[in-house]
PDB file of C-alpha atoms in Angstrom:
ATOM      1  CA  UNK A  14     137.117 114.231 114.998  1.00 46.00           C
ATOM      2  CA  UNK A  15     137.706 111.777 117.711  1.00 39.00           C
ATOM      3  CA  UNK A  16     134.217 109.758 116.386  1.00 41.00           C
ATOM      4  CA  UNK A  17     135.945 109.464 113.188  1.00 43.00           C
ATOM      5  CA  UNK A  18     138.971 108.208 114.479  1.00 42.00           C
ATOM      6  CA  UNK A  19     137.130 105.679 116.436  1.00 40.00           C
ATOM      7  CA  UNK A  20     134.874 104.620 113.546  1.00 42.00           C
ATOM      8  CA  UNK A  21     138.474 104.192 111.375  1.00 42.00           C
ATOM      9  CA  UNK A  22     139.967 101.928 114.189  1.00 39.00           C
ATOM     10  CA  UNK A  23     137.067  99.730 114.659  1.00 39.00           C
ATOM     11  CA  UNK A  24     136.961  99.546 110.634  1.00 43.00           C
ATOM     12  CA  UNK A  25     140.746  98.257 111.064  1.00 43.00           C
ATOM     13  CA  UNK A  26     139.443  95.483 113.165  1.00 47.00           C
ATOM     14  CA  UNK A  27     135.784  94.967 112.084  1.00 54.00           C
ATOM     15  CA  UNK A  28     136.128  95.157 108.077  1.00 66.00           C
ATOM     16  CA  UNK A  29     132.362  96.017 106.409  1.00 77.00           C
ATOM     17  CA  UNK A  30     130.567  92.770 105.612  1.00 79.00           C
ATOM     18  CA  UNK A  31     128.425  92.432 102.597  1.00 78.00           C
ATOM     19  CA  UNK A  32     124.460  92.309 103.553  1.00 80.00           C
ATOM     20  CA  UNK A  33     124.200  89.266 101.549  1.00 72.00           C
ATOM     21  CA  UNK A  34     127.174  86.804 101.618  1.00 78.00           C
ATOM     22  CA  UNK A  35     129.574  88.586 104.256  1.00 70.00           C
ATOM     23  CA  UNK A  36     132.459  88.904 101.988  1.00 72.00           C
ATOM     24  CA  UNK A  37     134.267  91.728 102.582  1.00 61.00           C
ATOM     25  CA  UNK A  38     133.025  95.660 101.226  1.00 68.00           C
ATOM     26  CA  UNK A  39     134.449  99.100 101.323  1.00 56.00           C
ATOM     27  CA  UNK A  40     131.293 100.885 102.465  1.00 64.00           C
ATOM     28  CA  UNK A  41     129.119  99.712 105.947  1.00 61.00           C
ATOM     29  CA  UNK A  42     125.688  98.481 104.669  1.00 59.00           C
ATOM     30  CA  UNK A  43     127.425  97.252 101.292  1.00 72.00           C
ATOM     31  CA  UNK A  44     126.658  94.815  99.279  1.00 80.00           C
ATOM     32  CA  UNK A  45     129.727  92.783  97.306  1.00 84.00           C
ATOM     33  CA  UNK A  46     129.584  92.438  93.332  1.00 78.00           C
ATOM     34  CA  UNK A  47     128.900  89.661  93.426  1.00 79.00           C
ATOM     35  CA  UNK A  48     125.473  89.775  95.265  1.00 81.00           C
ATOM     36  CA  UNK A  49     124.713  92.794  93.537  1.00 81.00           C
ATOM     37  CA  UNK A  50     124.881  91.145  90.164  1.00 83.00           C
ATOM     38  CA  UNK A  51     122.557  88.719  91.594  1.00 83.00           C
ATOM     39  CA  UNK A  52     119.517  90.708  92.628  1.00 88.00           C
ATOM     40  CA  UNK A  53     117.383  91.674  90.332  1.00 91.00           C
ATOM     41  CA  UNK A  54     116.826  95.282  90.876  1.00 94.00           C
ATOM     42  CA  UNK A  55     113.677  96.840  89.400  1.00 95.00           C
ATOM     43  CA  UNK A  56     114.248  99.683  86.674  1.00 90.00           C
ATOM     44  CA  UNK A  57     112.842 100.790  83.515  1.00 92.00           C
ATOM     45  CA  UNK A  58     108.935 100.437  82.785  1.00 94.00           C
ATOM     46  CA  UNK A  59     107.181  99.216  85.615  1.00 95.00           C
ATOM     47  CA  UNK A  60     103.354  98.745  86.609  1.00 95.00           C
ATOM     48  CA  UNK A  61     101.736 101.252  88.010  1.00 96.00           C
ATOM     49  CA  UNK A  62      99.752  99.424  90.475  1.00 96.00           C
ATOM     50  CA  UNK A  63     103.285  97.072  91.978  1.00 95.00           C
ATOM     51  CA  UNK A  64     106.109  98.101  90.201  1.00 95.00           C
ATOM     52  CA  UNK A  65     106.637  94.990  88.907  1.00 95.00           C
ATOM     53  CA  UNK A  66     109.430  95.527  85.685  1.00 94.00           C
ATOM     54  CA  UNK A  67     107.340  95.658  81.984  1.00 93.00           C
ATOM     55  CA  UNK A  68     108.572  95.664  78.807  1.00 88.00           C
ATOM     56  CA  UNK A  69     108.420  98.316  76.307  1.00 81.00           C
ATOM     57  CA  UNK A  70     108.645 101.742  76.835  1.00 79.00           C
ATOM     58  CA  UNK A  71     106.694 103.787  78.683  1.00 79.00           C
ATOM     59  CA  UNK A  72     104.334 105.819  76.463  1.00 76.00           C
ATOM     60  CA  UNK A  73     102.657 108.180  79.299  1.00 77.00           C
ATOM     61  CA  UNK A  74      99.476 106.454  79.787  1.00 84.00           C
ATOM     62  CA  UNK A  75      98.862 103.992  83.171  1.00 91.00           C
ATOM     63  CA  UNK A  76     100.235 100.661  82.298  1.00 94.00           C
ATOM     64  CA  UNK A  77      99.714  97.211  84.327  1.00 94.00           C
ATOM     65  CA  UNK A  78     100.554  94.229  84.712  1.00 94.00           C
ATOM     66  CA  UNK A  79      98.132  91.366  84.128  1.00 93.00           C
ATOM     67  CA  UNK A  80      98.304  90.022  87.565  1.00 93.00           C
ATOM     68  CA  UNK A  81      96.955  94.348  88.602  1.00 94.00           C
ATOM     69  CA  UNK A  82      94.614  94.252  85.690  1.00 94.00           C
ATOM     70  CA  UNK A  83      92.975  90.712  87.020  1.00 92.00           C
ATOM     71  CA  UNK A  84      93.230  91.943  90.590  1.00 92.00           C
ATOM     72  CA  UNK A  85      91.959  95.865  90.696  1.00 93.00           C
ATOM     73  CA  UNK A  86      94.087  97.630  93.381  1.00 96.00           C
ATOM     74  CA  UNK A  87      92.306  99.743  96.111  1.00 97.00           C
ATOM     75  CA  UNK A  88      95.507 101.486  96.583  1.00 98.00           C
ATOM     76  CA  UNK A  89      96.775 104.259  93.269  1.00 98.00           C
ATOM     77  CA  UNK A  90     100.056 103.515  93.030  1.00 98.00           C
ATOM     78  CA  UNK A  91     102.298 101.192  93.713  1.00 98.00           C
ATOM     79  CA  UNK A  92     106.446 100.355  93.663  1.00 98.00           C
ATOM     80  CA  UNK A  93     109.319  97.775  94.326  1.00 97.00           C
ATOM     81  CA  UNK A  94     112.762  98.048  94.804  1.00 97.00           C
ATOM     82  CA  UNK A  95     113.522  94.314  93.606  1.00 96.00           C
ATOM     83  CA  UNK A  96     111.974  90.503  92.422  1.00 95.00           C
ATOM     84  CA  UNK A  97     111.444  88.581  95.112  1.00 94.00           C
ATOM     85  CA  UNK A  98     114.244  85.832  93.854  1.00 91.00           C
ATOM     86  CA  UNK A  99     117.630  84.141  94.480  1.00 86.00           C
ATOM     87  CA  UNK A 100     120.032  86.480  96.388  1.00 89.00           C
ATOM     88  CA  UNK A 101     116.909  88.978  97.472  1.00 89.00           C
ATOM     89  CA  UNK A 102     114.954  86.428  98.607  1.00 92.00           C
ATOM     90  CA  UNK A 103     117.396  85.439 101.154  1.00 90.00           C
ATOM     91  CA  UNK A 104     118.015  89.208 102.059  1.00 90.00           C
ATOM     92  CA  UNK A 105     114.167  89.291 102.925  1.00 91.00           C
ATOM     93  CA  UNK A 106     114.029  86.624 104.592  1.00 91.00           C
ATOM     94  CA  UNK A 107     117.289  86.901 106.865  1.00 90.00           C
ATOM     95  CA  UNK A 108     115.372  90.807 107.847  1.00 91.00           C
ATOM     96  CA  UNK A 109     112.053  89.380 107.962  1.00 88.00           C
ATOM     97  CA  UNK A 110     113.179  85.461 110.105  1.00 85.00           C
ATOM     98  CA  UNK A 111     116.679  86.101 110.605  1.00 81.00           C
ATOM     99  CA  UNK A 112     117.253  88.952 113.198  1.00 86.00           C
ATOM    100  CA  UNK A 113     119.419  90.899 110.262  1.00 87.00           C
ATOM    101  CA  UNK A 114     117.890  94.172 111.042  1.00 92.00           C
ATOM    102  CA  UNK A 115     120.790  95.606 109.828  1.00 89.00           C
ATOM    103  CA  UNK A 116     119.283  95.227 106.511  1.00 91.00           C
ATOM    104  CA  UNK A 117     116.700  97.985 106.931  1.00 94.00           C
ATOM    105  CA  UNK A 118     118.740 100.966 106.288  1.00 93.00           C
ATOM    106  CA  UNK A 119     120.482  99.822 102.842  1.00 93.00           C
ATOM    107  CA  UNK A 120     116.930  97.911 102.199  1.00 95.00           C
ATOM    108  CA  UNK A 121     114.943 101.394 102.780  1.00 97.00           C
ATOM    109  CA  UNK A 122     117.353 103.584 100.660  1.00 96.00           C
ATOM    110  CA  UNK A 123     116.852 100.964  97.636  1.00 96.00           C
ATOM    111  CA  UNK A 124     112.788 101.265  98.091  1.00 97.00           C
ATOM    112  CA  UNK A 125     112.968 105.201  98.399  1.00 98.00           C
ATOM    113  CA  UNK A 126     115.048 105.140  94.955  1.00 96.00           C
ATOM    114  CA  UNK A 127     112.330 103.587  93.150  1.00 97.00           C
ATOM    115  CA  UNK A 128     109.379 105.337  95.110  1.00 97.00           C
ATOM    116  CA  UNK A 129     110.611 108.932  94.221  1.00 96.00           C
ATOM    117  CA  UNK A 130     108.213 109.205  91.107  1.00 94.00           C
ATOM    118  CA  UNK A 131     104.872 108.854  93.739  1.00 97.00           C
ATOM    119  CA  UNK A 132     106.002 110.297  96.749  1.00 97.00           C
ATOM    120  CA  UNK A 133     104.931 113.838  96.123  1.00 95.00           C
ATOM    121  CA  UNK A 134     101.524 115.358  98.090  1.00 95.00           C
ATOM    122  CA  UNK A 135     103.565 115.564 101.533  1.00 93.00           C
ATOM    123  CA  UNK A 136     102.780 112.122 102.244  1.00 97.00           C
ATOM    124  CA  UNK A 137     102.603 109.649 105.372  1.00 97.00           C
ATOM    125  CA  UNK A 138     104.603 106.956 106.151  1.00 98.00           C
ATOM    126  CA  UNK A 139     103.425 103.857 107.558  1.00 98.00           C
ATOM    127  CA  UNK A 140     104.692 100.305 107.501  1.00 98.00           C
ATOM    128  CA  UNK A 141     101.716  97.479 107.342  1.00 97.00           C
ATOM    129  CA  UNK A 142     101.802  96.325 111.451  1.00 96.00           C
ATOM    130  CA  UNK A 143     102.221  92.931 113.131  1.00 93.00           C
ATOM    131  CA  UNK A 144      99.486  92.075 115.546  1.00 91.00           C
ATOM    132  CA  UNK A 145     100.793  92.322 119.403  1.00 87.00           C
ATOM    133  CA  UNK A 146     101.193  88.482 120.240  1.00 89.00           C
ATOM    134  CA  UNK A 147     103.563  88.079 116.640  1.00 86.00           C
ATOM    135  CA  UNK A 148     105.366  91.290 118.402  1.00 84.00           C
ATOM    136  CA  UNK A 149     105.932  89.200 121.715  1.00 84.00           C
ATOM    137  CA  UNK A 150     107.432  86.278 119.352  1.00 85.00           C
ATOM    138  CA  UNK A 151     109.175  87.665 116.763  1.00 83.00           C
ATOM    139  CA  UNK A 152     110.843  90.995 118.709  1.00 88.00           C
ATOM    140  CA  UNK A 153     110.439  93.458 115.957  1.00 93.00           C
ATOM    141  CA  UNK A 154     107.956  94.551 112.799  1.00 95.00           C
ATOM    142  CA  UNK A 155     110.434  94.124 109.737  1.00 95.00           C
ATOM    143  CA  UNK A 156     107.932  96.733 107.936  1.00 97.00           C
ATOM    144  CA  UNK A 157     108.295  99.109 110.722  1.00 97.00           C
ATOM    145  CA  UNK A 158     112.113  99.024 110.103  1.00 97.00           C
ATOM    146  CA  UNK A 159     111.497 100.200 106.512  1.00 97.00           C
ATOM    147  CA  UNK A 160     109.801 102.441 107.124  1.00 98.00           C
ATOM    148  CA  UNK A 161     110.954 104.399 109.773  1.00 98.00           C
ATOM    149  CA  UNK A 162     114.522 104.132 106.995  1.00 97.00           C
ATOM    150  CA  UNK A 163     112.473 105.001 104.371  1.00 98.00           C
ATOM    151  CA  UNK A 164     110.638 108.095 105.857  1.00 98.00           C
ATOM    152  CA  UNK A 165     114.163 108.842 107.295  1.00 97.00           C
ATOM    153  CA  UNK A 166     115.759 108.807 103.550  1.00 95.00           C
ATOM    154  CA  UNK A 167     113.000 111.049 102.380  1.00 94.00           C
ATOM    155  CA  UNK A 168     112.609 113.505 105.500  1.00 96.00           C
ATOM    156  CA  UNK A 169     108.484 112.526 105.306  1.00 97.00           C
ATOM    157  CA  UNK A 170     105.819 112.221 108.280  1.00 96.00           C
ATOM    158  CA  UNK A 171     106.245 109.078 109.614  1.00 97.00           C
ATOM    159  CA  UNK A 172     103.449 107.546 112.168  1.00 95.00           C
ATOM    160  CA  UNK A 173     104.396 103.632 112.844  1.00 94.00           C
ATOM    161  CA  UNK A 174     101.012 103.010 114.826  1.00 93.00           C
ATOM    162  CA  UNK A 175      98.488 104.390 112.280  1.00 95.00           C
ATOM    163  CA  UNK A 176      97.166 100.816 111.488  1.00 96.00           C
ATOM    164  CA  UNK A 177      96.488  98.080 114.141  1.00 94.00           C
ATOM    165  CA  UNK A 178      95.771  94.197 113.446  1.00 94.00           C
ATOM    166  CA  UNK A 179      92.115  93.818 115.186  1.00 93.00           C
ATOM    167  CA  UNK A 180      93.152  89.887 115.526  1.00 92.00           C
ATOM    168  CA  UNK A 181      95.742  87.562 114.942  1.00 90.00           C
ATOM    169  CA  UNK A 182      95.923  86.387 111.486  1.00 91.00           C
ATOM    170  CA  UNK A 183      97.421  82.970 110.347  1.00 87.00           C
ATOM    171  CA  UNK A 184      99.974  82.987 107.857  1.00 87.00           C
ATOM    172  CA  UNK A 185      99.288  83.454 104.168  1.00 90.00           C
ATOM    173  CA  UNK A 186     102.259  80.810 103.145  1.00 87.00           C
ATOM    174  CA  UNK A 187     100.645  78.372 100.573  1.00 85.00           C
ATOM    175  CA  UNK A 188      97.293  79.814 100.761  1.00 90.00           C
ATOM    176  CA  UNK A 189      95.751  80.208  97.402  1.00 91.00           C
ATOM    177  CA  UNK A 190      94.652  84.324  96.578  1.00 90.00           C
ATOM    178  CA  UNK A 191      90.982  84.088  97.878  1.00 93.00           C
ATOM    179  CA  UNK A 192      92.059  82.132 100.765  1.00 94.00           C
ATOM    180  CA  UNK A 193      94.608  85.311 101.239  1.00 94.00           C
ATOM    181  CA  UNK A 194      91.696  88.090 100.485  1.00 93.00           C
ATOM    182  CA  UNK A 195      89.249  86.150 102.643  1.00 93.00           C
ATOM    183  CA  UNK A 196      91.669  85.777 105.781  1.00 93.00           C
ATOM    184  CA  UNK A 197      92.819  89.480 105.622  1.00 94.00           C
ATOM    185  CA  UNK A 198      89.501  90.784 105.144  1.00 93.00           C
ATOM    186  CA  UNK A 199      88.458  93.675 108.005  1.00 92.00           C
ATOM    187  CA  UNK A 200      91.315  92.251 109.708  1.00 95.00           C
ATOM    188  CA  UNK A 201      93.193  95.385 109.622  1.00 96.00           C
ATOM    189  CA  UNK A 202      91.602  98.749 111.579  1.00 95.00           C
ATOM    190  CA  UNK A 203      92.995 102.676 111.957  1.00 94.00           C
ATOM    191  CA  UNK A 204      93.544 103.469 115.313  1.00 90.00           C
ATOM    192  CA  UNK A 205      90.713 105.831 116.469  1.00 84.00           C
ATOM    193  CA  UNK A 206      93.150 107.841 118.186  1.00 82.00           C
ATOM    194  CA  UNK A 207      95.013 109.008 114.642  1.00 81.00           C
ATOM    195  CA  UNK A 208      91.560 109.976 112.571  1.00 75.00           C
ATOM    196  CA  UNK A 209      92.667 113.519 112.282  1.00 83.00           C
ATOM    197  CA  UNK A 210      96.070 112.336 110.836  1.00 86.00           C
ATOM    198  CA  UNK A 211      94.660 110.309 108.074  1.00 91.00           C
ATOM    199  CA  UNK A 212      92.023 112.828 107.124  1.00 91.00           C
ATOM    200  CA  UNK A 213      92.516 114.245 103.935  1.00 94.00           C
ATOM    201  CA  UNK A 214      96.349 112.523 103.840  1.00 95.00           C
ATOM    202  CA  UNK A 215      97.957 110.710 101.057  1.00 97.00           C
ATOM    203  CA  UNK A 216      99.425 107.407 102.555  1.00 98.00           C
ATOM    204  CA  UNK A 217     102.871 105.398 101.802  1.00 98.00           C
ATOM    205  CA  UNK A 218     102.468 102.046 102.642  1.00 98.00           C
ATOM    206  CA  UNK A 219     105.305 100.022 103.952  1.00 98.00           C
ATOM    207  CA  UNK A 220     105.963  96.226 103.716  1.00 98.00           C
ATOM    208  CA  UNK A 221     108.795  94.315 103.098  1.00 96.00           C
ATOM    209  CA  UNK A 222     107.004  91.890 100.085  1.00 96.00           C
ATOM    210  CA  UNK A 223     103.552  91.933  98.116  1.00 96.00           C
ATOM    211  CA  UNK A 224     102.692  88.388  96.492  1.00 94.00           C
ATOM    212  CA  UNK A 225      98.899  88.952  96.308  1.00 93.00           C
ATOM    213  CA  UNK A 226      98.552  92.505  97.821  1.00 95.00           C
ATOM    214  CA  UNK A 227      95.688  90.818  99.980  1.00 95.00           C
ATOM    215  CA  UNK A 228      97.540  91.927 103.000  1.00 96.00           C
ATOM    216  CA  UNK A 229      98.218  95.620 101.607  1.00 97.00           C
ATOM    217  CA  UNK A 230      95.068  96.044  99.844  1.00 97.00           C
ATOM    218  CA  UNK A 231      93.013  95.218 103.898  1.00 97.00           C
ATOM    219  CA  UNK A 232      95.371  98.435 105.244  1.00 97.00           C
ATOM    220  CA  UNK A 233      94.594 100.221 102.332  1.00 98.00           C
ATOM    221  CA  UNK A 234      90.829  99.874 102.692  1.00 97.00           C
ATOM    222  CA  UNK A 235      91.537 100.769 106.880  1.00 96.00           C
ATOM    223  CA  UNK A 236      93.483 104.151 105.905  1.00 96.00           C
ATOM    224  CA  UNK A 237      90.215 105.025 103.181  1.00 96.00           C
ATOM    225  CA  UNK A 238      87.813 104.468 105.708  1.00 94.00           C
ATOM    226  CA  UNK A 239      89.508 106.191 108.411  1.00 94.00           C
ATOM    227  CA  UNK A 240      89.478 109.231 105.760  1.00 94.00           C
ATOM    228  CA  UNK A 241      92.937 109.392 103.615  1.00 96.00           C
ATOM    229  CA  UNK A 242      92.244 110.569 100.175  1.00 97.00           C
ATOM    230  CA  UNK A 243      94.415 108.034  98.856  1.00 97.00           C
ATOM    231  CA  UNK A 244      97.104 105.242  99.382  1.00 98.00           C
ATOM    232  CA  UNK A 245      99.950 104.221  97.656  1.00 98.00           C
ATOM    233  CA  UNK A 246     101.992 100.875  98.278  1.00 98.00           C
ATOM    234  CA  UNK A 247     106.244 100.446  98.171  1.00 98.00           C
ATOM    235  CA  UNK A 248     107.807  97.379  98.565  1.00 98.00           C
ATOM    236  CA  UNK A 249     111.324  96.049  98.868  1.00 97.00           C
ATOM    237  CA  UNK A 250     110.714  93.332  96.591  1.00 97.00           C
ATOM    238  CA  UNK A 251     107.695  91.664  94.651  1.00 96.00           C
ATOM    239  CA  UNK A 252     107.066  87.899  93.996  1.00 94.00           C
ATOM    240  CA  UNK A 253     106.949  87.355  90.674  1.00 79.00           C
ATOM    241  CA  UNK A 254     103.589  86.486  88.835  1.00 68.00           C
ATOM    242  CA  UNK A 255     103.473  84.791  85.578  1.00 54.00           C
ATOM    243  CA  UNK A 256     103.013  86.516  82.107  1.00 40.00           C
ATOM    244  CA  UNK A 257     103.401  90.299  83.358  1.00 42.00           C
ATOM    245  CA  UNK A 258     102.768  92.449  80.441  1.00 40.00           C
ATOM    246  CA  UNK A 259     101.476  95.509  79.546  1.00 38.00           C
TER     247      UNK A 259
END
């Protein structure tokens, strides 16, 4: 009772901001009507290797996108919460550059929305890591942050250490997508110390965007050869490639 009063008071004082803009909201970890009407949440048909939106319906069989059926996933299934544009974009980037790790919780609960469809087979969750010496500079693992929300939203296992960056890798900004495959290659491991975890498990993946999947599809490949029997990706929000169709 007293909490509540105290929560009420500071409420008074401290109005809810809007994630996005920080115009005024009703609800803590709100987003305004305005920004709402401005990301493009992902609904509908999707692809079943990003969850990138489709049109058409879905008619029961596996349908991709063209940018899934060039690139053949090592990961089953995969799903985004939004496009990777306009007032997302700066959402992302304000968790991922801008210290607004208050953007996890409302950012996890979007994900787990449009992840409920693959999340049966008492998975894992696991966010894609940051190697040690981007740790030291940056404070905190944006993906970890999901995911802890996200396994938190669903009540599933949640391990943040099951994957380990065996080196620092450079950034994959304005890299072409070989250049992206070729720099993540082997450059994510399991740790030997959480075999008997990923044996026989089905894996969520956790990262806050997929452009390529080069990055997802090396911590894929490190949970398979550690021994899960299979991975699937979720995203808060996917770039957009051109001509997605089914």
């Amino acid at each position: 009772m007293m909490h509540a009063q105290i929560q009420t008071a500071v409420s008074l004082v401290y109005p809810p901001q809007c994630l996005s803009c920080d115009g005024f909201v009703g609800d803590e970890h709100g987003i305004c009507g305005t920004c709402w009407r401005e990301m493009h949440f992902i609904g509908g048909t999707v692809c079943q290797g990003c969850g990138v939106p489709l049109e058409g319906e879905d008619d029961g069989y596996r349908l991709e996108c063209d940018d899934c059926l060039r690139t053949p996933r090592p990961w089953s299934q995969g799903r985004a919460a939004l496009m990777y544009e306009d007032r997302a974009k700066q959402l992302v980037m304000g968790l991922k550059h801008g210290d607004r790790t208050d953007v996890a919780r409302a950012a996890a609960g979007w994900m787990y929305r449009a992840a409920r469809s693959i999340l049966q087979d008492n998975p894992i969750v696991t966010p894609v890591p940051l190697h040690w010496t981007r740790m030291l500079r940056r404070k905190y693992n944006q993906s970890e942050l999901l995911a802890r929300a996200f396994a938190e939203h669903g009540r599933l296992d949640y391990w943040p250490d099951l994957l380990r960056r065996r080196w620092p890798t450079p950034s994959l900004d304005r890299k072409s997508r070989d250049q992206r495959y070729r720099t993540m290659k082997n450059a994510i491991a399991a740790h030997s110390r959480h075999g008997e975890l990923l044996a026989g498990r089905t894996v969520i993946l956790i990262d806050d965007v997929m452009t390529s999947g080069a990055t997802l599809a090396a911590c894929t490949e490190a949970c398979l050869r550690a021994g899960a029997a299979e991975v699937r990706v979720v995203v808060l929000a996917r770039v957009a490639q051109k001509m997605n169709k089914m």
